[in-house]
XYZ file of C-alpha atoms in Angstrom:
752
model
C 29.348 88.315 -98.670
C 26.120 90.228 -100.467
C 28.706 93.610 -99.481
C 31.388 91.773 -101.669
C 29.072 90.937 -104.422
C 28.288 94.364 -104.378
C 31.476 96.025 -104.651
C 33.136 93.774 -107.266
C 29.983 94.459 -109.243
C 30.439 98.273 -108.882
C 33.997 97.927 -109.989
C 33.686 96.453 -113.440
C 33.727 98.838 -116.004
C 31.541 98.800 -119.367
C 33.683 97.005 -122.197
C 35.247 100.194 -123.590
C 33.012 100.414 -126.798
C 34.744 99.302 -130.048
C 36.063 101.754 -132.392
C 35.082 102.073 -136.133
C 36.927 101.022 -138.757
C 36.195 104.223 -140.365
C 38.158 105.878 -137.281
C 41.319 106.795 -136.880
C 43.178 106.682 -133.363
C 46.380 106.503 -131.795
C 45.677 103.507 -130.344
C 45.206 101.617 -134.044
C 48.484 103.068 -135.178
C 50.678 103.336 -132.325
C 49.624 99.680 -130.679
C 47.140 97.776 -132.458
C 49.203 97.792 -135.572
C 46.300 98.139 -138.191
C 48.057 99.656 -140.435
C 51.969 98.010 -139.988
C 53.391 97.080 -143.194
C 55.708 94.801 -143.668
C 58.979 94.657 -146.256
C 60.692 92.130 -147.895
C 63.878 91.325 -146.612
C 66.153 88.670 -148.506
C 69.738 88.194 -149.528
C 70.832 87.179 -152.821
C 72.775 83.048 -152.727
C 73.497 83.232 -156.446
C 72.232 84.838 -159.622
C 68.761 82.705 -159.037
C 68.565 81.792 -155.196
C 68.212 83.973 -152.130
C 67.834 83.552 -148.693
C 65.540 84.307 -146.128
C 65.631 84.315 -142.011
C 61.632 82.994 -141.160
C 59.714 81.586 -138.333
C 60.064 77.650 -137.699
C 57.103 75.754 -137.983
C 59.399 73.262 -135.799
C 59.055 72.368 -132.155
C 62.173 74.285 -131.364
C 60.664 77.730 -133.037
C 63.407 80.265 -133.567
C 64.187 80.920 -137.034
C 65.423 78.867 -140.098
C 67.407 79.978 -143.134
C 65.374 79.321 -146.044
C 66.489 78.960 -149.724
C 63.833 80.283 -152.291
C 64.696 79.853 -156.835
C 63.426 83.257 -157.859
C 61.350 81.345 -160.752
C 60.228 78.453 -159.634
C 59.123 79.795 -155.916
C 60.579 76.231 -154.803
C 61.665 76.527 -150.527
C 64.083 74.892 -149.237
C 65.172 74.584 -145.233
C 68.703 75.380 -145.735
C 69.447 75.707 -141.943
C 67.023 74.956 -139.393
C 66.203 76.290 -136.483
C 67.131 72.962 -134.275
C 70.770 73.351 -135.418
C 70.606 76.687 -134.083
C 71.022 75.218 -130.371
C 73.721 75.365 -128.719
C 74.951 72.250 -126.006
C 73.160 72.298 -122.455
C 70.147 74.942 -123.585
C 66.792 74.088 -125.438
C 66.083 77.736 -126.734
C 67.665 78.286 -130.826
C 69.951 81.509 -130.994
C 67.857 84.320 -132.506
C 69.786 85.829 -135.366
C 70.361 89.415 -136.116
C 72.545 88.553 -138.609
C 74.777 86.043 -140.724
C 77.669 85.014 -142.811
C 79.122 82.151 -145.139
C 82.227 80.962 -145.971
C 82.933 81.404 -149.397
C 82.470 77.242 -149.890
C 79.311 77.694 -147.291
C 80.471 75.288 -144.971
C 80.121 77.269 -142.704
C 78.069 80.250 -140.942
C 78.506 83.161 -139.011
C 75.603 84.160 -136.160
C 75.574 87.327 -134.713
C 72.966 87.638 -131.691
C 72.238 88.543 -128.693
C 72.647 92.121 -129.542
C 73.230 95.578 -127.773
C 73.393 99.341 -128.620
C 76.740 100.849 -128.864
C 76.646 104.842 -129.792
C 73.207 104.883 -131.946
C 73.089 101.024 -133.408
C 73.013 97.619 -132.261
C 76.864 96.706 -133.041
C 77.744 94.752 -130.209
C 76.798 91.126 -129.522
C 77.342 87.149 -129.464
C 78.897 85.423 -132.314
C 78.595 81.997 -133.055
C 79.868 79.567 -136.024
C 77.836 76.620 -137.235
C 80.169 74.316 -139.201
C 76.880 72.641 -141.965
C 79.107 69.271 -141.899
C 79.402 68.465 -138.854
C 76.702 70.278 -137.493
C 79.200 71.594 -134.647
C 77.931 75.065 -133.097
C 80.774 76.816 -131.865
C 80.798 79.806 -130.130
C 83.487 82.467 -131.339
C 85.342 84.477 -128.763
C 83.750 81.772 -125.863
C 85.534 83.289 -123.138
C 84.861 87.105 -123.853
C 81.969 88.464 -121.499
C 78.131 88.269 -123.324
C 77.614 90.551 -126.119
C 80.828 92.375 -126.036
C 81.964 91.478 -129.698
C 82.205 93.797 -132.665
C 81.970 93.074 -136.197
C 83.399 89.327 -136.444
C 84.142 88.414 -140.237
C 85.202 85.030 -142.063
C 88.970 85.320 -144.075
C 87.860 84.711 -147.331
C 89.250 81.045 -147.233
C 87.266 80.624 -143.942
C 89.554 79.563 -141.833
C 90.142 82.095 -139.660
C 87.576 84.733 -137.909
C 88.597 88.225 -136.805
C 86.111 90.679 -134.387
C 86.726 93.824 -132.129
C 87.166 93.052 -128.493
C 87.606 96.252 -125.881
C 88.919 98.390 -128.994
C 91.330 95.718 -130.517
C 91.001 92.998 -133.125
C 91.494 89.279 -132.325
C 91.686 86.004 -134.597
C 90.827 82.611 -134.102
C 90.258 79.262 -136.204
C 87.289 78.353 -137.164
C 88.238 74.343 -137.411
C 89.714 72.258 -135.162
C 90.569 71.972 -131.624
C 89.532 75.263 -129.785
C 92.395 76.997 -129.316
C 93.064 80.154 -127.742
C 91.944 83.990 -129.182
C 94.866 85.714 -130.653
C 95.160 89.817 -130.060
C 96.722 91.009 -133.110
C 96.365 94.953 -132.254
C 97.889 95.543 -128.158
C 97.361 99.045 -127.087
C 93.095 99.818 -127.519
C 92.239 101.522 -124.760
C 89.795 104.562 -123.782
C 90.565 106.556 -126.099
C 92.838 104.395 -129.287
C 90.203 102.764 -131.070
C 91.214 99.803 -132.976
C 88.627 98.463 -136.060
C 85.470 100.428 -135.123
C 84.993 103.705 -135.211
C 84.358 106.981 -132.451
C 80.549 108.770 -131.870
C 81.163 111.117 -134.988
C 82.685 108.827 -137.351
C 79.495 106.225 -137.080
C 76.739 109.095 -136.850
C 78.132 111.362 -140.135
C 80.554 108.538 -142.041
C 78.194 105.394 -141.625
C 81.508 103.754 -140.377
C 81.344 101.380 -137.971
C 82.994 98.150 -138.915
C 86.252 99.148 -138.958
C 88.832 96.625 -140.616
C 88.614 94.399 -143.719
C 90.581 91.143 -144.734
C 92.414 90.902 -147.829
C 91.413 89.049 -150.656
C 94.142 86.645 -149.952
C 92.970 85.983 -145.896
C 96.991 86.782 -144.840
C 97.004 90.460 -143.100
C 93.526 92.641 -141.785
C 93.781 96.657 -142.802
C 92.001 98.733 -140.013
C 90.956 101.763 -139.049
C 93.072 103.338 -135.642
C 91.319 106.569 -134.040
C 93.071 108.058 -131.244
C 90.441 110.087 -129.129
C 92.811 111.798 -126.694
C 91.761 115.744 -126.214
C 88.471 115.197 -127.771
C 86.069 116.520 -125.672
C 83.470 114.698 -123.537
C 80.186 114.936 -123.733
C 77.817 113.843 -120.243
C 74.898 111.879 -120.893
C 73.359 111.753 -117.090
C 70.793 109.340 -116.312
C 68.890 110.640 -113.312
C 66.791 107.617 -113.397
C 69.324 105.043 -112.785
C 69.255 104.673 -109.161
C 69.366 107.002 -106.303
C 72.450 108.394 -107.736
C 72.969 108.957 -111.357
C 74.333 107.470 -113.870
C 76.615 109.534 -116.474
C 77.884 108.476 -119.509
C 80.791 110.323 -121.034
C 81.178 110.296 -124.977
C 83.916 111.607 -127.159
C 81.611 114.454 -129.264
C 83.492 117.319 -131.289
C 81.293 120.190 -131.292
C 82.303 122.247 -134.647
C 84.982 123.957 -134.265
C 86.659 121.749 -131.863
C 89.267 118.799 -131.892
C 88.573 115.743 -133.647
C 90.144 111.984 -133.448
C 92.973 111.834 -135.585
C 92.421 108.470 -138.248
C 95.109 106.193 -139.846
C 95.368 102.739 -141.424
C 97.429 100.068 -140.705
C 98.290 96.574 -141.644
C 99.106 93.582 -139.515
C 99.494 90.100 -140.737
C 98.004 86.735 -138.916
C 100.209 84.091 -139.335
C 103.036 85.703 -136.821
C 102.266 86.437 -133.476
C 104.978 89.073 -133.006
C 103.620 91.185 -135.723
C 104.198 94.527 -135.808
C 101.372 96.935 -137.797
C 102.463 98.449 -140.937
C 101.233 102.264 -140.993
C 100.059 104.001 -144.282
C 101.795 107.003 -144.862
C 98.722 109.555 -146.284
C 99.744 112.770 -145.975
C 97.901 115.940 -144.344
C 96.909 116.410 -140.305
C 94.957 113.317 -139.344
C 93.391 115.194 -137.096
C 92.307 117.586 -139.647
C 91.219 115.243 -142.328
C 88.464 111.913 -142.223
C 89.486 108.864 -143.691
C 86.240 108.455 -144.517
C 86.678 104.765 -146.654
C 89.154 102.228 -147.185
C 88.369 98.746 -149.986
C 90.275 96.311 -150.819
C 90.666 96.173 -154.965
C 89.682 92.723 -155.906
C 92.242 90.618 -156.793
C 91.169 90.161 -161.191
C 91.612 94.112 -160.851
C 95.057 94.459 -159.068
C 97.513 91.832 -159.380
C 98.871 92.167 -155.637
C 97.110 93.468 -152.772
C 95.884 96.677 -152.838
C 94.045 99.245 -150.764
C 92.021 102.048 -152.269
C 90.869 104.665 -149.283
C 89.179 108.067 -150.116
C 90.528 111.078 -147.516
C 88.121 113.934 -147.141
C 89.807 116.935 -145.687
C 87.916 119.125 -142.740
C 85.748 121.281 -144.884
C 84.830 118.049 -146.815
C 84.860 120.068 -150.169
C 88.087 117.331 -151.314
C 87.862 113.701 -151.673
C 91.421 112.208 -152.557
C 91.587 108.918 -153.155
C 94.830 106.347 -153.020
C 96.385 103.703 -153.959
C 98.570 101.459 -151.450
C 100.161 98.090 -152.745
C 101.068 96.351 -149.579
C 103.865 94.131 -151.405
C 105.937 97.094 -152.217
C 108.591 98.103 -149.383
C 107.252 101.952 -149.530
C 104.682 102.883 -146.658
C 103.410 105.652 -148.708
C 99.842 105.400 -150.343
C 99.769 107.207 -154.170
C 97.217 109.886 -155.178
C 95.125 108.908 -158.269
C 92.647 111.120 -157.295
C 90.684 114.246 -156.354
C 87.172 115.361 -156.442
C 86.414 118.923 -155.562
C 83.751 121.190 -155.127
C 82.555 124.723 -153.924
C 80.654 123.377 -151.488
C 80.978 119.771 -150.432
C 81.428 116.424 -152.157
C 80.236 112.843 -151.374
C 82.237 109.878 -150.205
C 81.654 106.811 -152.263
C 79.717 103.999 -150.639
C 80.086 100.135 -152.336
C 82.282 100.530 -154.423
C 81.785 98.350 -157.888
C 83.480 97.482 -161.078
C 83.687 96.823 -164.038
C 86.463 95.527 -166.632
C 88.920 96.477 -164.009
C 87.369 99.782 -163.930
C 86.264 102.026 -160.984
C 82.302 102.585 -161.284
C 82.238 106.188 -159.690
C 79.944 109.164 -159.233
C 80.401 112.748 -159.641
C 78.774 116.265 -160.100
C 81.218 117.914 -162.125
C 78.676 118.263 -165.121
C 75.553 119.524 -162.749
C 74.050 116.026 -162.231
C 75.088 112.728 -160.441
C 76.718 110.536 -162.791
C 78.160 107.255 -163.533
C 81.460 107.263 -164.821
C 84.281 104.548 -164.901
C 87.539 105.528 -163.114
C 91.263 103.510 -164.445
C 92.272 103.218 -160.904
C 96.060 102.535 -162.151
C 95.411 106.321 -163.536
C 92.564 107.821 -162.366
C 91.796 108.721 -166.152
C 87.369 109.031 -166.084
C 84.782 108.500 -168.612
C 81.338 109.630 -168.020
C 78.765 106.786 -169.186
C 75.993 109.085 -169.059
C 76.548 112.920 -170.686
C 73.505 113.493 -172.537
C 70.939 112.259 -169.237
C 70.463 115.147 -167.696
C 69.130 113.350 -164.372
C 70.946 112.544 -161.297
C 71.738 109.167 -160.842
C 69.684 108.459 -157.457
C 71.370 104.924 -156.201
C 73.518 102.860 -158.417
C 72.463 99.497 -157.493
C 74.180 96.875 -160.086
C 77.132 96.975 -162.153
C 78.666 94.577 -164.580
C 80.728 93.763 -167.474
C 78.413 95.616 -170.265
C 75.764 96.925 -168.135
C 74.961 98.980 -165.115
C 71.914 99.074 -163.204
C 70.540 102.690 -161.515
C 67.834 104.326 -159.847
C 66.591 107.747 -161.112
C 63.350 110.071 -161.694
C 64.101 112.679 -164.832
C 60.634 113.566 -164.332
C 59.558 113.647 -160.877
C 61.640 114.029 -157.699
C 59.188 112.488 -155.644
C 59.654 109.139 -157.721
C 62.059 106.397 -158.397
C 61.824 103.776 -161.169
C 64.946 101.306 -162.479
C 67.079 102.476 -165.493
C 69.186 100.489 -167.370
C 72.590 101.808 -169.366
C 75.073 99.566 -171.444
C 78.570 101.014 -170.408
C 80.166 102.176 -173.936
C 79.565 105.241 -173.294
C 77.823 105.350 -176.679
C 73.896 104.604 -175.387
C 71.235 106.444 -173.472
C 69.853 105.153 -170.450
C 66.739 103.116 -170.567
C 64.022 102.916 -167.988
C 63.011 99.288 -167.388
C 60.473 99.740 -164.661
C 57.088 100.097 -166.343
C 55.873 103.406 -167.657
C 51.951 101.835 -165.782
C 53.804 101.199 -162.301
C 54.235 105.305 -160.935
C 55.741 105.364 -157.552
C 59.158 104.963 -155.601
C 60.487 101.933 -156.324
C 63.349 99.730 -154.636
C 65.038 96.947 -156.504
C 67.936 94.190 -154.725
C 69.403 92.724 -158.237
C 70.981 88.672 -157.999
C 74.465 88.454 -159.275
C 74.478 88.450 -163.136
C 70.921 91.091 -163.662
C 68.651 88.499 -164.454
C 66.377 88.722 -161.319
C 65.715 91.274 -158.461
C 63.617 91.964 -155.922
C 61.154 94.406 -156.375
C 59.034 96.906 -153.672
C 57.490 99.458 -154.456
C 54.722 101.861 -152.577
C 53.213 105.277 -153.324
C 51.823 107.824 -150.692
C 48.264 106.322 -150.990
C 49.813 102.665 -151.145
C 51.335 100.749 -148.686
C 54.343 98.630 -149.766
C 54.029 95.614 -152.573
C 57.101 93.118 -153.594
C 57.468 90.791 -156.307
C 59.840 88.480 -157.856
C 60.863 90.119 -161.428
C 62.929 88.864 -164.343
C 65.416 91.258 -165.478
C 65.811 93.407 -168.138
C 61.945 92.781 -168.998
C 60.847 93.682 -165.828
C 58.169 90.433 -165.855
C 56.915 89.995 -162.910
C 57.131 86.651 -162.111
C 55.841 85.861 -158.186
C 53.985 87.668 -155.456
C 55.671 88.407 -152.181
C 54.580 90.724 -149.889
C 50.947 92.617 -150.396
C 50.543 93.655 -146.673
C 46.859 92.925 -147.428
C 46.089 93.467 -143.504
C 46.790 97.513 -143.890
C 45.420 97.696 -147.305
C 42.075 96.507 -146.142
C 42.035 98.711 -142.868
C 42.564 101.103 -145.555
C 39.733 100.827 -147.429
C 37.518 100.129 -145.026
C 38.137 104.182 -143.811
C 35.796 104.300 -146.590
C 34.806 107.559 -147.480
C 36.313 108.814 -144.411
C 39.391 108.517 -145.439
C 41.645 111.360 -146.047
C 42.396 112.858 -149.492
C 45.560 113.287 -150.831
C 47.644 115.034 -152.959
C 51.173 115.353 -154.357
C 51.568 119.185 -155.615
C 54.412 121.399 -156.627
C 54.456 125.343 -155.625
C 56.108 128.061 -157.294
C 58.061 130.023 -154.738
C 59.550 132.536 -157.251
C 60.192 132.066 -160.538
C 62.027 129.191 -161.381
C 61.906 127.805 -158.275
C 59.331 125.207 -157.452
C 58.794 123.574 -153.923
C 57.698 119.644 -154.555
C 55.097 119.044 -151.889
C 52.329 116.688 -150.448
C 48.809 117.642 -149.166
C 46.936 115.423 -146.716
C 43.011 116.843 -146.102
C 39.718 115.735 -145.028
C 37.592 113.797 -146.632
C 34.727 116.426 -147.481
C 35.205 120.142 -146.964
C 32.394 122.616 -146.269
C 32.329 124.844 -148.700
C 33.127 128.699 -147.943
C 34.778 127.827 -144.390
C 38.367 127.233 -143.591
C 40.589 124.836 -142.086
C 43.690 124.543 -139.761
C 46.971 124.499 -142.080
C 49.791 122.294 -140.483
C 53.194 121.643 -141.785
C 55.503 118.681 -141.266
C 58.920 120.309 -142.197
C 62.744 118.644 -142.271
C 64.371 121.151 -144.725
C 68.230 120.078 -143.792
C 70.430 118.352 -146.682
C 70.193 115.322 -144.832
C 66.713 113.713 -145.532
C 63.578 114.675 -148.024
C 59.713 115.043 -147.034
C 58.122 114.717 -149.887
C 58.129 110.719 -151.622
C 55.556 109.363 -153.580
C 56.204 106.621 -151.403
C 53.923 105.156 -148.020
C 54.950 107.547 -145.143
C 54.171 104.774 -142.294
C 53.547 105.323 -139.054
C 53.858 109.129 -139.228
C 51.717 109.852 -142.176
C 49.157 107.868 -140.599
C 49.071 110.182 -137.620
C 48.902 112.960 -140.259
C 45.858 110.783 -141.639
C 44.038 111.277 -138.026
C 44.792 114.487 -137.848
C 42.798 115.349 -140.984
C 39.832 113.496 -139.736
C 40.439 115.349 -136.935
C 39.529 118.475 -139.140
C 43.635 119.194 -140.590
C 44.648 120.218 -143.111
C 48.534 118.829 -143.342
C 50.941 119.730 -146.152
C 54.741 118.987 -146.428
C 57.478 121.170 -148.973
C 61.082 120.005 -149.409
C 63.044 123.374 -149.694
C 66.137 124.461 -151.894
C 69.639 122.392 -150.232
C 67.197 119.027 -149.328
C 68.732 116.187 -151.022
C 66.376 116.012 -153.640
C 67.312 114.532 -157.314
C 67.395 118.112 -159.120
C 70.784 118.385 -160.095
C 73.916 119.776 -158.031
C 72.923 123.572 -158.092
C 69.953 122.492 -155.943
C 71.258 120.750 -153.019
C 74.657 123.090 -152.926
C 72.004 126.161 -152.572
C 72.282 125.607 -149.151
C 76.028 125.914 -148.685
C 77.108 127.842 -145.240
C 73.407 128.906 -144.880
C 71.540 125.841 -143.061
C 68.612 127.368 -141.318
C 68.534 130.574 -143.343
C 67.378 130.024 -146.623
C 65.449 126.981 -146.005
C 62.711 128.269 -143.776
C 62.718 131.533 -146.441
C 61.805 128.758 -149.213
C 59.390 126.836 -146.121
C 57.675 129.972 -145.914
C 56.711 131.117 -149.209
C 55.453 127.824 -150.212
C 53.032 127.692 -146.794
C 52.061 132.002 -148.103
C 51.212 130.625 -151.525
C 49.569 127.923 -150.805
C 47.317 130.150 -148.251
C 46.545 132.503 -151.217
C 46.037 130.056 -153.871
C 43.748 127.673 -151.245
C 40.848 129.073 -149.728
C 39.865 126.668 -147.330
C 42.751 127.311 -145.583
C 42.291 129.456 -142.634
C 45.443 132.086 -142.534
C 45.215 132.515 -138.733
C 45.480 128.871 -137.700
C 48.950 127.735 -139.472
C 50.789 125.478 -137.125
C 54.340 123.531 -137.904
C 56.163 120.076 -136.333
C 59.130 118.313 -137.336
C 61.897 115.793 -135.535
C 65.908 116.965 -135.345
C 67.052 118.694 -138.151
C 62.966 119.658 -138.191
C 62.801 120.286 -134.671
C 65.021 123.343 -135.551
C 63.280 124.316 -138.447
C 60.337 124.137 -136.584
C 62.177 126.425 -134.649
C 63.407 128.805 -137.221
C 59.562 129.343 -138.705
C 58.110 130.381 -135.762
C 60.861 132.768 -134.055
C 61.572 134.565 -138.016
C 57.635 134.286 -139.398
C 56.029 134.704 -136.021
C 52.785 136.177 -138.167
C 52.876 133.117 -140.230
C 53.158 130.523 -137.800
C 50.932 129.994 -134.869
C 52.072 127.306 -132.843
C 54.725 124.584 -133.546
C 56.186 121.326 -132.020
C 59.718 121.530 -132.249
C 61.201 117.642 -131.235
C 64.710 117.113 -130.356
C 65.978 120.084 -131.607
C 69.445 121.591 -132.851
C 68.760 125.379 -131.241
C 72.132 126.624 -131.348
C 74.384 124.929 -134.807
C 77.659 125.302 -132.714
C 76.342 122.606 -130.784
C 76.568 119.981 -133.040
C 79.453 117.695 -134.335
C 81.946 118.614 -136.630
C 81.751 116.331 -139.506
C 77.738 116.971 -140.405
C 77.906 120.954 -139.313
C 81.055 122.037 -140.528
C 79.988 119.917 -143.844
C 77.364 122.254 -145.102
C 78.169 124.966 -142.931
C 82.176 125.593 -142.952
C 84.127 125.860 -139.419
C 82.667 128.449 -137.156
C 85.302 130.868 -137.365
C 85.272 130.765 -140.687
C 81.498 131.165 -141.064
C 80.305 133.178 -137.820
C 77.577 134.727 -139.428
C 76.206 132.016 -141.111
C 76.377 130.181 -137.552
C 74.257 132.981 -136.237
C 71.535 133.435 -138.597
C 70.757 129.563 -138.780
C 70.512 129.264 -134.974
C 67.120 129.539 -133.839
C 68.540 130.993 -130.343
C 69.383 133.771 -131.558
C 65.632 134.924 -132.512
C 63.907 133.597 -129.208
C 62.465 137.248 -128.891
C 60.803 136.679 -131.231
C 58.591 134.425 -130.187
C 54.554 135.211 -130.455
C 52.878 132.157 -131.000
C 52.561 128.903 -129.061
C 55.361 126.623 -128.707
C 55.888 123.443 -127.237
C 59.683 121.704 -126.651
C 60.342 118.068 -126.533
C 63.425 116.292 -126.175
C 64.373 113.272 -124.078
C 67.196 113.914 -121.642
C 69.465 110.968 -123.217
C 69.784 111.864 -126.575
C 72.991 111.180 -127.826
C 72.824 113.116 -131.050
C 71.027 116.585 -130.920
C 72.045 116.941 -126.703
C 69.094 118.185 -124.606
C 71.688 120.363 -123.949
C 70.680 122.753 -126.588
C 67.078 122.843 -125.571
C 68.030 123.810 -121.673
C 70.112 126.599 -123.381
C 67.203 128.003 -125.559
C 65.076 127.564 -122.667
C 67.139 130.343 -120.664
C 66.690 132.783 -123.508
C 62.998 132.227 -123.923
C 63.006 132.938 -120.234
C 65.136 135.510 -120.055
C 62.869 137.230 -122.654
C 59.924 136.189 -121.055
C 58.423 134.470 -123.550
C 55.836 131.517 -122.763
C 55.921 128.226 -124.111
C 55.441 124.450 -122.934
C 57.994 121.670 -122.170
C 58.430 118.035 -122.107
C 61.336 116.008 -120.813
C 61.471 112.022 -121.457
C 64.155 110.923 -118.780
C 66.760 109.277 -120.423
C 65.106 109.110 -123.892
C 67.188 108.819 -127.085
C 67.230 110.865 -130.037
C 64.238 108.325 -131.340
C 62.419 108.421 -127.607
C 60.869 105.337 -128.205
C 62.718 103.765 -125.282
C 60.345 102.586 -122.550
C 56.750 101.051 -122.190
C 54.153 103.443 -124.081
C 56.815 105.815 -124.339
C 55.521 106.642 -128.388
C 52.264 106.348 -127.514
C 52.804 108.551 -125.052
C 54.466 111.135 -127.529
C 51.698 111.266 -129.942
C 49.264 111.672 -127.324
C 51.010 114.782 -126.414
C 51.775 116.396 -130.092
C 47.706 115.558 -130.638
C 46.547 117.260 -128.020
C 48.422 120.074 -127.813
C 47.028 120.557 -131.419
C 43.727 119.844 -130.450
C 44.517 122.944 -127.421
C 46.498 125.298 -129.635
C 45.131 124.693 -132.970
C 41.660 124.028 -132.585
C 40.563 121.829 -136.088
C 37.283 121.737 -137.938
C 36.302 123.887 -140.005
C 35.489 128.073 -139.552
């Protein structure tokens, strides 16, 4: 007994020292959530009330749907959690999304979701009748989590969904009926009502069908992926033998899926799809958007279809009236650009005119278009700035976000739609930073969220157009308190600008240690993205990644980031599209010029200790930095890169680079794999082997080149992890430990 007691005592570990509140650790950032920030998610019910799913305090737990009055804050429970308990069970449904019928008598619940491609777009659907409280499963005979994009018809009588690449419909009331299959040719290659991988990823298209306003028919996309090369994702840890998933993935210059739009009636069991004739080879064009015109705009059911050519430098708008005998769509407008054009999302209307965004006068501006003729009128001709997001359009006015004087920020503006009035800033001048608005129908109220680089997100209800704050909704007090407790050890942050050549100034930010020893130099770490798909320099809260940068600053690093030309900053068309046909060429030069400038201007930076890291496009940019400027950068961490642009998908890469056969030099010069022989510094490659976006294949090809040139490097492969490398217990923490330790080992911190 004494021996057993001694052994037990010896095995007791001393308590782990408590982390002082002034110190940042990976555990605090990635596991304890000391600096986690919550947004405020809500949906407007009408012009003054909004809905939120919130945790129920009732005995059944789960979620309940609450409705709030914007002015008073009065709360009522619209759907209690106990109404969401299916028969024969005791647990309420977990709600991922919902949709009401127009008369509010029924609500469609989306639950039990699963991932398809990169998003959770498959799951189960239930309909709750708010009169009888009957809870009925949609497609009850289908396997669990097999339905996609279920939608109630405008009259509330039907629900349609995608199952096994076909569109199905069933009634929402009365005795249960067998679901009716509207399309019958769905297969592995024929895709009805949804999309293939590249359409979802690069055109943000997932839900591929639309109810007509009169509820009599459905318009839908059909994709044919026959002949599109399949890419294998190999899961070596699925069992004693690997599991292989084959994904149709068209790489640059390769064959795309064809796409067409058809109409099918729901009241005729023998109805055949009526296909719309749109000019052009369906494999060399993209049907990028399809929407019904509102009933107050068109006398008969009419579709508006946006068609991009393969190079995506032309967007054609077609109208198709379903009541006319012709199957030919009518061209009403063509938007062109010498580089690329953008598709128009979430079409909005004012007095029968389409709100259209165009860059034809150097800036992204709002125009009103007559849909029958395509005639346009510029609403803001004297506004020398980009419209960032069009939020709300009414008969007389529109709200949008812009930031004419500082591209890192975002503010609310208002403009009259007479074409004679200058836009007016609505966000108060004493509220710098980045602002987001969820505006109620009618434009009298908004849920307003804002943050700054050093200030976590806050949310309130504001009255418009005065911007009077009526009530605070979210303060993120825990994160703010923990930031305050860092005290004198809180890193110093700075928004900055760097002129790299005459007339070219890059926005940037800097995070550095709280105190700098005079006469000493500190290592510089650059965080980079640099591609046309995103920016890194925003005067807004940056989440866990920015907290990791602050952690590094506490360890003795200076961290900076710059937005080079070609990033989608609101600096005008010329800025954004200067990168055309030279992705991976111009941006590394801009980044290197900015690094050289800050090294020259700030004597506390050590030019012998410069590192760079990035993810995805930023991983590619990290490689370009290390391999094209080996004397400047000494350490690099490249996560999930595309080392060879010819290995990426058609829609993204060809949009910015053209097709490979027409721009072979650009593809060569922009691909870091071709410069592997130049590596001099320390390089860490990180990739998930299950990455369906930027394939692990590219990193393996780069490894071969590095080996061929006898270049030492470090490598970490995360088995079967996706592009975000987050799946599995402790993965995110492990990755950040890896990155932190690599920097500590190869880019020594602190003053020298």
